[in-house]
XYZ file of C-alpha atoms in Angstrom:
463
model
C -16.778 -9.443 -16.947
C -16.260 -8.044 -20.428
C -14.161 -4.894 -20.683
C -14.090 -2.494 -23.598
C -11.597 0.302 -23.108
C -10.183 2.518 -25.824
C -6.735 4.147 -25.676
C -8.072 7.431 -24.346
C -9.686 5.595 -21.470
C -6.518 3.597 -20.859
C -4.477 6.748 -20.478
C -7.096 8.300 -18.250
C -7.050 5.291 -15.965
C -3.393 5.907 -15.214
C -4.236 8.942 -13.156
C -5.410 7.154 -10.044
C -2.165 7.822 -8.208
C -2.498 11.589 -8.462
C -6.162 12.280 -7.988
C -5.515 11.713 -4.335
C -4.782 15.435 -4.139
C -8.348 15.728 -2.949
C -7.448 14.274 0.397
C -5.540 17.415 1.286
C -8.720 19.423 1.061
C -10.604 16.929 3.193
C -7.901 17.101 5.831
C -8.070 20.885 5.834
C -11.335 20.693 7.702
C -9.829 18.590 10.471
C -7.579 19.700 13.267
C -4.315 17.761 13.403
C -4.347 15.055 16.058
C -1.160 14.663 18.035
C 0.356 11.297 17.312
C -0.886 11.094 13.717
C 1.502 9.987 11.018
C 1.626 8.513 7.519
C 3.673 6.911 4.745
C 7.385 7.232 4.055
C 8.064 9.881 6.724
C 6.227 12.662 4.908
C 3.917 13.630 7.763
C 5.538 15.949 10.314
C 4.914 13.670 13.286
C 5.967 10.420 11.651
C 9.677 10.756 12.383
C 8.978 9.937 16.010
C 6.703 6.987 15.300
C 7.973 4.932 12.330
C 6.560 1.652 13.632
C 3.097 2.926 12.765
C 4.023 4.417 9.408
C 2.224 2.549 6.612
C 4.448 2.943 3.553
C 2.514 1.114 0.807
C -0.621 -0.950 0.206
C -0.906 -3.623 -2.493
C -3.904 -5.624 -3.723
C -3.772 -8.060 -6.629
C -5.062 -11.386 -7.871
C -2.382 -13.915 -6.895
C -0.353 -14.675 -10.043
C 0.269 -18.329 -9.133
C -3.092 -18.960 -7.501
C -5.701 -17.069 -9.489
C -8.576 -18.161 -7.247
C -7.155 -16.031 -4.452
C -6.363 -12.398 -3.819
C -3.252 -11.103 -2.038
C -3.511 -8.059 0.231
C -0.360 -6.476 1.652
C 0.636 -3.465 3.739
C 4.209 -2.398 4.512
C 5.426 -0.445 7.541
C 8.556 1.164 9.030
C 10.190 3.042 6.134
C 13.922 3.213 5.477
C 14.968 0.286 7.644
C 18.749 0.106 7.471
C 19.712 -3.507 6.884
C 22.460 -3.363 9.490
C 20.525 -1.261 11.968
C 21.440 -3.091 15.171
C 21.712 -3.709 17.999
C 18.056 -2.694 18.385
C 16.480 -4.087 15.255
C 13.030 -3.337 13.898
C 9.669 -4.498 15.246
C 5.937 -3.849 15.111
C 4.319 -1.675 17.786
C 2.766 -3.743 20.559
C 0.464 -0.835 21.444
C -1.206 -0.698 18.021
C -3.753 -2.506 15.896
C -2.683 -2.902 12.254
C -5.513 -3.485 9.791
C -6.179 -4.139 6.116
C -9.779 -3.165 5.374
C -12.094 -4.093 2.513
C -15.249 -2.343 1.318
C -17.163 -4.611 -1.058
C -20.560 -2.903 -1.277
C -19.482 0.660 -2.055
C -20.572 2.409 1.155
C -16.957 3.359 2.069
C -17.145 1.394 5.322
C -15.103 -1.742 6.039
C -17.045 -4.954 5.414
C -14.052 -7.211 6.076
C -11.052 -6.342 8.237
C -7.879 -8.337 8.793
C -6.396 -7.095 12.058
C -2.970 -7.862 13.559
C -1.819 -7.231 17.144
C 1.620 -8.077 18.523
C 3.428 -9.079 21.707
C 7.123 -9.408 22.490
C 9.144 -12.339 23.776
C 12.417 -10.821 24.996
C 14.931 -13.072 26.753
C 17.859 -10.635 26.682
C 17.239 -9.059 30.050
C 20.336 -7.605 31.713
C 22.590 -10.301 30.332
C 23.297 -9.250 26.737
C 22.802 -6.610 24.078
C 22.554 -9.203 21.302
C 19.447 -9.885 19.199
C 20.716 -13.445 18.799
C 23.700 -15.133 20.445
C 24.413 -17.728 17.775
C 23.205 -18.956 14.388
C 19.418 -18.962 14.028
C 18.180 -21.872 11.936
C 14.493 -21.863 12.909
C 11.942 -19.487 14.374
C 11.991 -21.368 17.685
C 15.806 -21.485 17.861
C 17.073 -20.774 21.378
C 19.721 -18.499 19.869
C 17.010 -16.024 18.819
C 16.717 -13.927 21.973
C 14.009 -11.557 20.755
C 10.926 -12.491 18.767
C 7.467 -11.107 18.199
C 4.233 -13.071 18.111
C 0.967 -11.926 16.615
C -2.742 -12.542 16.676
C -4.603 -12.187 13.379
C -8.370 -11.693 13.421
C -10.938 -11.424 10.673
C -13.743 -8.994 11.463
C -16.906 -9.128 9.357
C -20.691 -8.865 9.751
C -20.603 -12.533 10.763
C -18.499 -11.618 13.790
C -14.862 -11.723 14.816
C -12.863 -14.858 14.157
C -9.271 -15.524 15.214
C -7.308 -16.851 12.239
C -3.890 -17.027 13.929
C -3.492 -16.955 17.703
C 0.261 -17.177 18.179
C 1.988 -16.539 14.864
C 5.704 -15.785 14.824
C 7.002 -12.727 13.004
C 9.923 -13.378 10.681
C 12.804 -11.647 12.538
C 14.959 -8.815 11.342
C 17.785 -10.166 9.194
C 20.902 -9.612 11.273
C 23.330 -11.101 8.740
C 24.505 -14.274 7.041
C 26.476 -15.512 10.055
C 23.488 -15.098 12.352
C 20.844 -16.338 9.892
C 22.539 -18.475 7.244
C 19.235 -19.401 5.544
C 16.818 -16.519 5.947
C 14.565 -17.945 3.233
C 13.924 -20.918 5.499
C 12.926 -18.592 8.333
C 10.464 -16.818 6.052
C 8.929 -20.104 4.952
C 8.427 -21.044 8.584
C 6.748 -17.688 9.247
C 4.053 -18.252 6.597
C 0.922 -19.572 8.316
C -1.777 -21.554 6.574
C -5.313 -20.355 7.224
C -8.427 -22.471 7.305
C -10.204 -22.373 3.964
C -7.057 -22.272 1.856
C -5.482 -18.943 2.817
C -2.062 -17.865 4.048
C -0.732 -15.143 6.315
C 2.684 -13.566 6.781
C 4.256 -11.005 9.089
C 7.912 -10.093 9.033
C 10.779 -8.146 7.547
C 11.119 -7.861 3.768
C 12.840 -5.834 1.099
C 11.436 -2.362 0.388
C 9.479 -3.062 -2.799
C 8.594 0.542 -3.647
C 10.978 1.875 -6.277
C 11.428 5.535 -7.215
C 13.902 8.369 -7.479
C 12.930 10.490 -4.503
C 14.839 13.452 -5.848
C 11.396 14.325 -7.158
C 11.313 16.521 -4.066
C 14.235 18.595 -5.403
C 12.028 20.792 -7.610
C 10.675 17.754 -9.460
C 13.936 16.006 -10.392
C 16.197 19.040 -10.291
C 13.977 21.355 -12.307
C 15.237 19.934 -15.617
C 14.896 16.141 -15.227
C 18.639 15.862 -14.570
C 18.147 14.056 -11.264
C 16.704 10.716 -12.351
C 17.776 7.075 -12.487
C 18.594 6.521 -8.822
C 16.429 4.070 -6.888
C 16.483 5.933 -3.614
C 14.816 3.021 -1.814
C 17.377 0.411 -2.881
C 18.998 -1.349 0.066
C 16.273 -0.529 2.570
C 13.843 -2.953 4.188
C 10.327 -2.722 5.618
C 8.037 -4.804 7.805
C 5.294 -6.553 5.857
C 1.820 -7.802 6.735
C 0.116 -9.932 4.104
C -2.794 -12.294 3.633
C -3.707 -14.457 0.674
C -7.325 -15.577 0.791
C -9.915 -17.077 -1.560
C -11.802 -14.332 -3.370
C -15.056 -15.332 -1.727
C -13.605 -14.371 1.667
C -13.625 -10.681 0.704
C -16.359 -10.514 -1.968
C -19.803 -9.135 -1.241
C -22.082 -11.977 -0.069
C -19.160 -14.315 -0.621
C -19.787 -14.339 -4.361
C -16.817 -13.087 -6.377
C -18.528 -13.831 -9.692
C -21.479 -11.549 -9.045
C -19.493 -9.077 -6.966
C -15.841 -9.010 -8.098
C -14.817 -5.457 -7.069
C -13.352 -4.594 -3.685
C -11.948 -1.397 -2.217
C -8.844 -1.764 -0.031
C -7.035 0.455 2.442
C -4.894 0.036 5.547
C -5.013 1.754 8.920
C -3.101 1.778 12.182
C -4.930 2.445 15.436
C -2.628 3.308 18.320
C -3.515 3.096 21.992
C -3.892 6.453 23.737
C -5.607 7.748 26.888
C -8.729 8.047 24.723
C -8.521 4.437 23.613
C -7.384 3.329 20.166
C -6.964 6.272 17.799
C -6.379 6.025 14.040
C -2.957 7.460 13.276
C -2.386 6.181 9.739
C -4.490 5.609 6.638
C -3.280 4.529 3.220
C -5.097 3.375 0.104
C -3.840 4.563 -3.279
C -0.116 5.293 -3.473
C 1.409 8.787 -3.467
C -1.473 10.439 -1.617
C 0.151 11.998 1.429
C 3.600 11.641 -0.037
C 3.218 13.969 -3.020
C 0.044 15.998 -2.964
C -1.026 16.803 0.589
C 0.350 20.078 2.022
C 2.644 19.676 5.005
C 0.301 21.329 7.466
C -2.497 18.907 6.652
C -0.686 15.587 6.428
C -1.226 14.518 10.027
C -4.928 15.304 9.926
C -5.467 13.204 6.797
C -4.465 10.078 8.646
C -7.360 10.341 11.085
C -9.957 10.578 8.312
C -11.905 7.430 7.328
C -12.878 6.992 3.658
C -16.540 7.361 4.568
C -15.907 11.035 5.385
C -14.405 11.937 1.994
C -17.651 12.559 0.120
C -19.084 14.722 2.899
C -16.463 17.463 2.434
C -17.160 19.679 -0.634
C -13.524 20.756 -0.830
C -12.613 17.201 -1.835
C -14.302 17.567 -5.218
C -12.700 20.964 -5.841
C -9.250 19.563 -5.116
C -9.826 16.690 -7.555
C -11.169 18.771 -10.394
C -8.425 21.394 -10.040
C -5.336 19.555 -8.751
C -2.140 21.333 -7.719
C 0.570 19.118 -9.220
C -0.127 19.963 -12.899
C 0.323 23.628 -12.053
C 3.723 22.847 -10.553
C 4.735 21.024 -13.721
C 3.736 24.087 -15.712
C 5.683 26.456 -13.454
C 8.863 24.352 -13.363
C 8.926 22.676 -16.777
C 6.651 24.842 -18.848
C 4.322 21.904 -19.474
C 0.913 23.480 -19.846
C -1.455 22.305 -17.154
C -4.490 20.401 -18.436
C -7.737 22.249 -18.702
C -10.004 22.058 -15.697
C -12.355 20.864 -14.344
C -10.902 17.355 -14.312
C -14.116 15.351 -14.171
C -12.237 12.237 -15.222
C -10.160 12.443 -12.054
C -13.270 12.713 -9.916
C -14.457 9.414 -11.344
C -11.144 7.644 -10.859
C -10.469 8.970 -7.371
C -13.873 8.936 -5.722
C -16.015 6.299 -7.388
C -13.876 3.890 -9.361
C -14.158 3.336 -13.097
C -17.594 2.504 -14.500
C -19.549 3.821 -17.447
C -22.325 4.958 -15.129
C -19.968 7.002 -12.951
C -18.540 9.579 -15.347
C -16.826 10.404 -18.625
C -14.567 7.343 -18.890
C -16.508 4.872 -21.004
C -15.278 1.691 -19.379
C -16.327 -0.743 -16.704
C -13.280 -1.591 -14.629
C -13.103 -1.276 -10.854
C -16.034 0.510 -9.239
C -18.073 -1.313 -6.619
C -21.124 -0.187 -8.577
C -20.277 -3.094 -10.906
C -21.106 -5.540 -8.110
C -24.590 -6.881 -8.791
C -25.564 -6.905 -5.120
C -24.093 -3.493 -4.209
C -26.248 -0.700 -2.881
C -25.846 3.037 -3.260
C -22.251 4.064 -3.891
C -20.590 6.514 -1.501
C -17.571 8.166 -3.143
C -14.320 7.616 -1.249
C -10.572 7.293 -1.790
C -9.312 3.714 -1.682
C -7.382 1.217 -3.810
C -9.964 -0.605 -5.945
C -9.459 -4.062 -7.466
C -11.587 -6.041 -9.905
C -10.841 -9.630 -8.928
C -12.484 -10.970 -12.110
C -9.578 -9.803 -14.267
C -6.983 -12.607 -14.384
C -3.269 -12.020 -13.809
C -1.382 -10.872 -16.896
C 0.903 -13.434 -18.520
C 3.429 -10.648 -19.131
C 2.788 -7.847 -16.635
C 3.546 -4.324 -17.821
C 4.990 -1.917 -15.271
C 2.684 0.846 -16.544
C -0.405 -1.211 -15.783
C -3.678 -0.070 -17.293
C -1.873 2.809 -18.986
C -0.160 0.218 -21.214
C -3.231 -1.978 -21.651
C -2.460 -4.346 -18.770
C -5.818 -4.281 -17.002
C -4.582 -6.288 -14.021
C -2.210 -3.467 -13.077
C -2.478 -0.148 -11.305
C -4.889 1.560 -10.871
C -6.866 -1.687 -10.941
C -5.406 -2.646 -7.604
C -1.647 -2.460 -7.294
C 1.006 -5.110 -7.885
C 4.529 -5.026 -6.498
C 5.982 -4.267 -9.938
C 3.618 -1.476 -10.966
C 5.534 1.751 -11.646
C 3.104 4.083 -9.936
C 5.458 7.067 -10.126
C 5.785 7.024 -13.916
C 2.060 6.405 -14.328
C 1.292 9.369 -12.108
C 3.775 11.654 -13.859
C 2.117 11.068 -17.216
C -1.303 11.690 -15.757
C -0.248 14.863 -13.975
C 1.131 16.247 -17.217
C -2.213 15.832 -18.967
C -2.198 12.427 -20.652
C -5.591 11.681 -19.156
C -7.279 14.496 -21.061
C -5.379 14.373 -24.347
C -5.289 10.612 -24.796
C -1.576 10.891 -25.668
C 1.531 10.286 -23.622
C 3.610 13.373 -22.832
C 6.858 12.991 -24.774
C 8.826 15.225 -22.407
C 8.193 12.755 -19.582
C 8.436 9.566 -21.618
C 11.430 8.290 -19.642
C 9.815 9.033 -16.292
C 12.228 8.864 -13.371
C 14.265 6.125 -15.132
C 13.673 3.763 -12.220
C 11.578 1.106 -13.898
C 11.713 -1.711 -11.385
C 12.801 -2.877 -7.970
C 16.471 -3.550 -7.249
C 15.599 -7.158 -6.332
C 13.375 -9.561 -8.268
C 10.030 -10.476 -6.783
C 9.410 -14.084 -5.836
C 6.965 -16.392 -7.589
C 4.969 -17.421 -4.520
C 3.352 -15.801 -1.520
C 4.240 -13.314 -0.116
C 6.072 -12.405 -3.373
C 8.025 -9.517 -1.846
C 11.836 -10.101 -1.841
C 13.787 -11.179 1.216
C 15.437 -8.453 3.320
C 19.075 -7.733 2.666
C 22.271 -6.821 4.485
C 23.802 -4.393 1.996
C 24.416 -0.990 3.544
C 22.502 1.682 1.640
C 25.595 3.889 1.516
C 27.261 1.247 -0.617
C 24.334 0.268 -2.780
């Protein structure tokens, strides 16, 4: 697919992380559902249910295996590395899913769904997670482990890909697990058809200075440069599959664009209820009002376009007004029709003012009528960048955010520029040029699946 994007369009594309303000308006028409929660503890009810808190979603063409796509969702924010004796685990009462819309109707066409069960041999005899060094996933010294079933759900039916996978355990320390990398390797399962799957603990790959919540970095950009997430871990679910497995009609050449989001459905007296939804980053975390955060999580993407307030929230977002009030940076002129294109439909010349064909499902030759919806969109036809740029499309790296999201994409800095008006002016805002001065993760990413760094044992207080 040939792409022609000028600088103005490149800057405009960087706004995908902030147009998600529209979701707050959509949630306003829903009543909060008890038990709902969302990413990085920002929803009021999430503090009591972190196992179901989806922190980040990633979707990218695999850098070392360009014929495949890697889809990843992280859960359980702010895992303390030394958080024993009860270490971290997935919820056995929930269904964790990564969903793909490949025809543009905002409904899942392919779903990868994980469920979990516990094997706990501790009983009344010990408080220990392991009672000796653990050198393999089936080591008798590992007293607690989780197993999972992974299913692929599609119009062709439901197929079990993994029936008794083992979750990579929480890293309890070098004495207990002298070679954690070996344990991770053992936890990676090969899938029929050339894919891979992983479930287990990993380093927290999201990097940012969360003092953004102190009046946007202290009201004068004095509170920047601290990676607030350094030292924490998460629990990761990931699949790497051939592109044809998720492309419309199995043809990634004709139909290269997919939309991706993750959900958690938790068992309740009413059956399974959706309690978390996450697509583009920074949606609930930055732009959704506190009283509406729980309700947003129950909303499927297919509902977005049916709520008129969604469009109003996109075309007149709140965050630029806050930047004007705190920093004196004049808010961009509204209506923001460029944001409506990025947020609801993906980027295509036929969709709006941005004259580029990038990541809308309308670019799929076999797609039907497009239904606008918020999700993370990826054009799988764009190859991995030889030298990835943390600012993604904003810096001319078309394989980066908002064309999907890689582990190293600096979504916070991209969003800050967009919020300050770079999308409309075609120029970067000099006052925010340094961003939050957290330009990368505290640990390097790996060169092979699942790419996310190993968990650590450094206490966050000393990091």
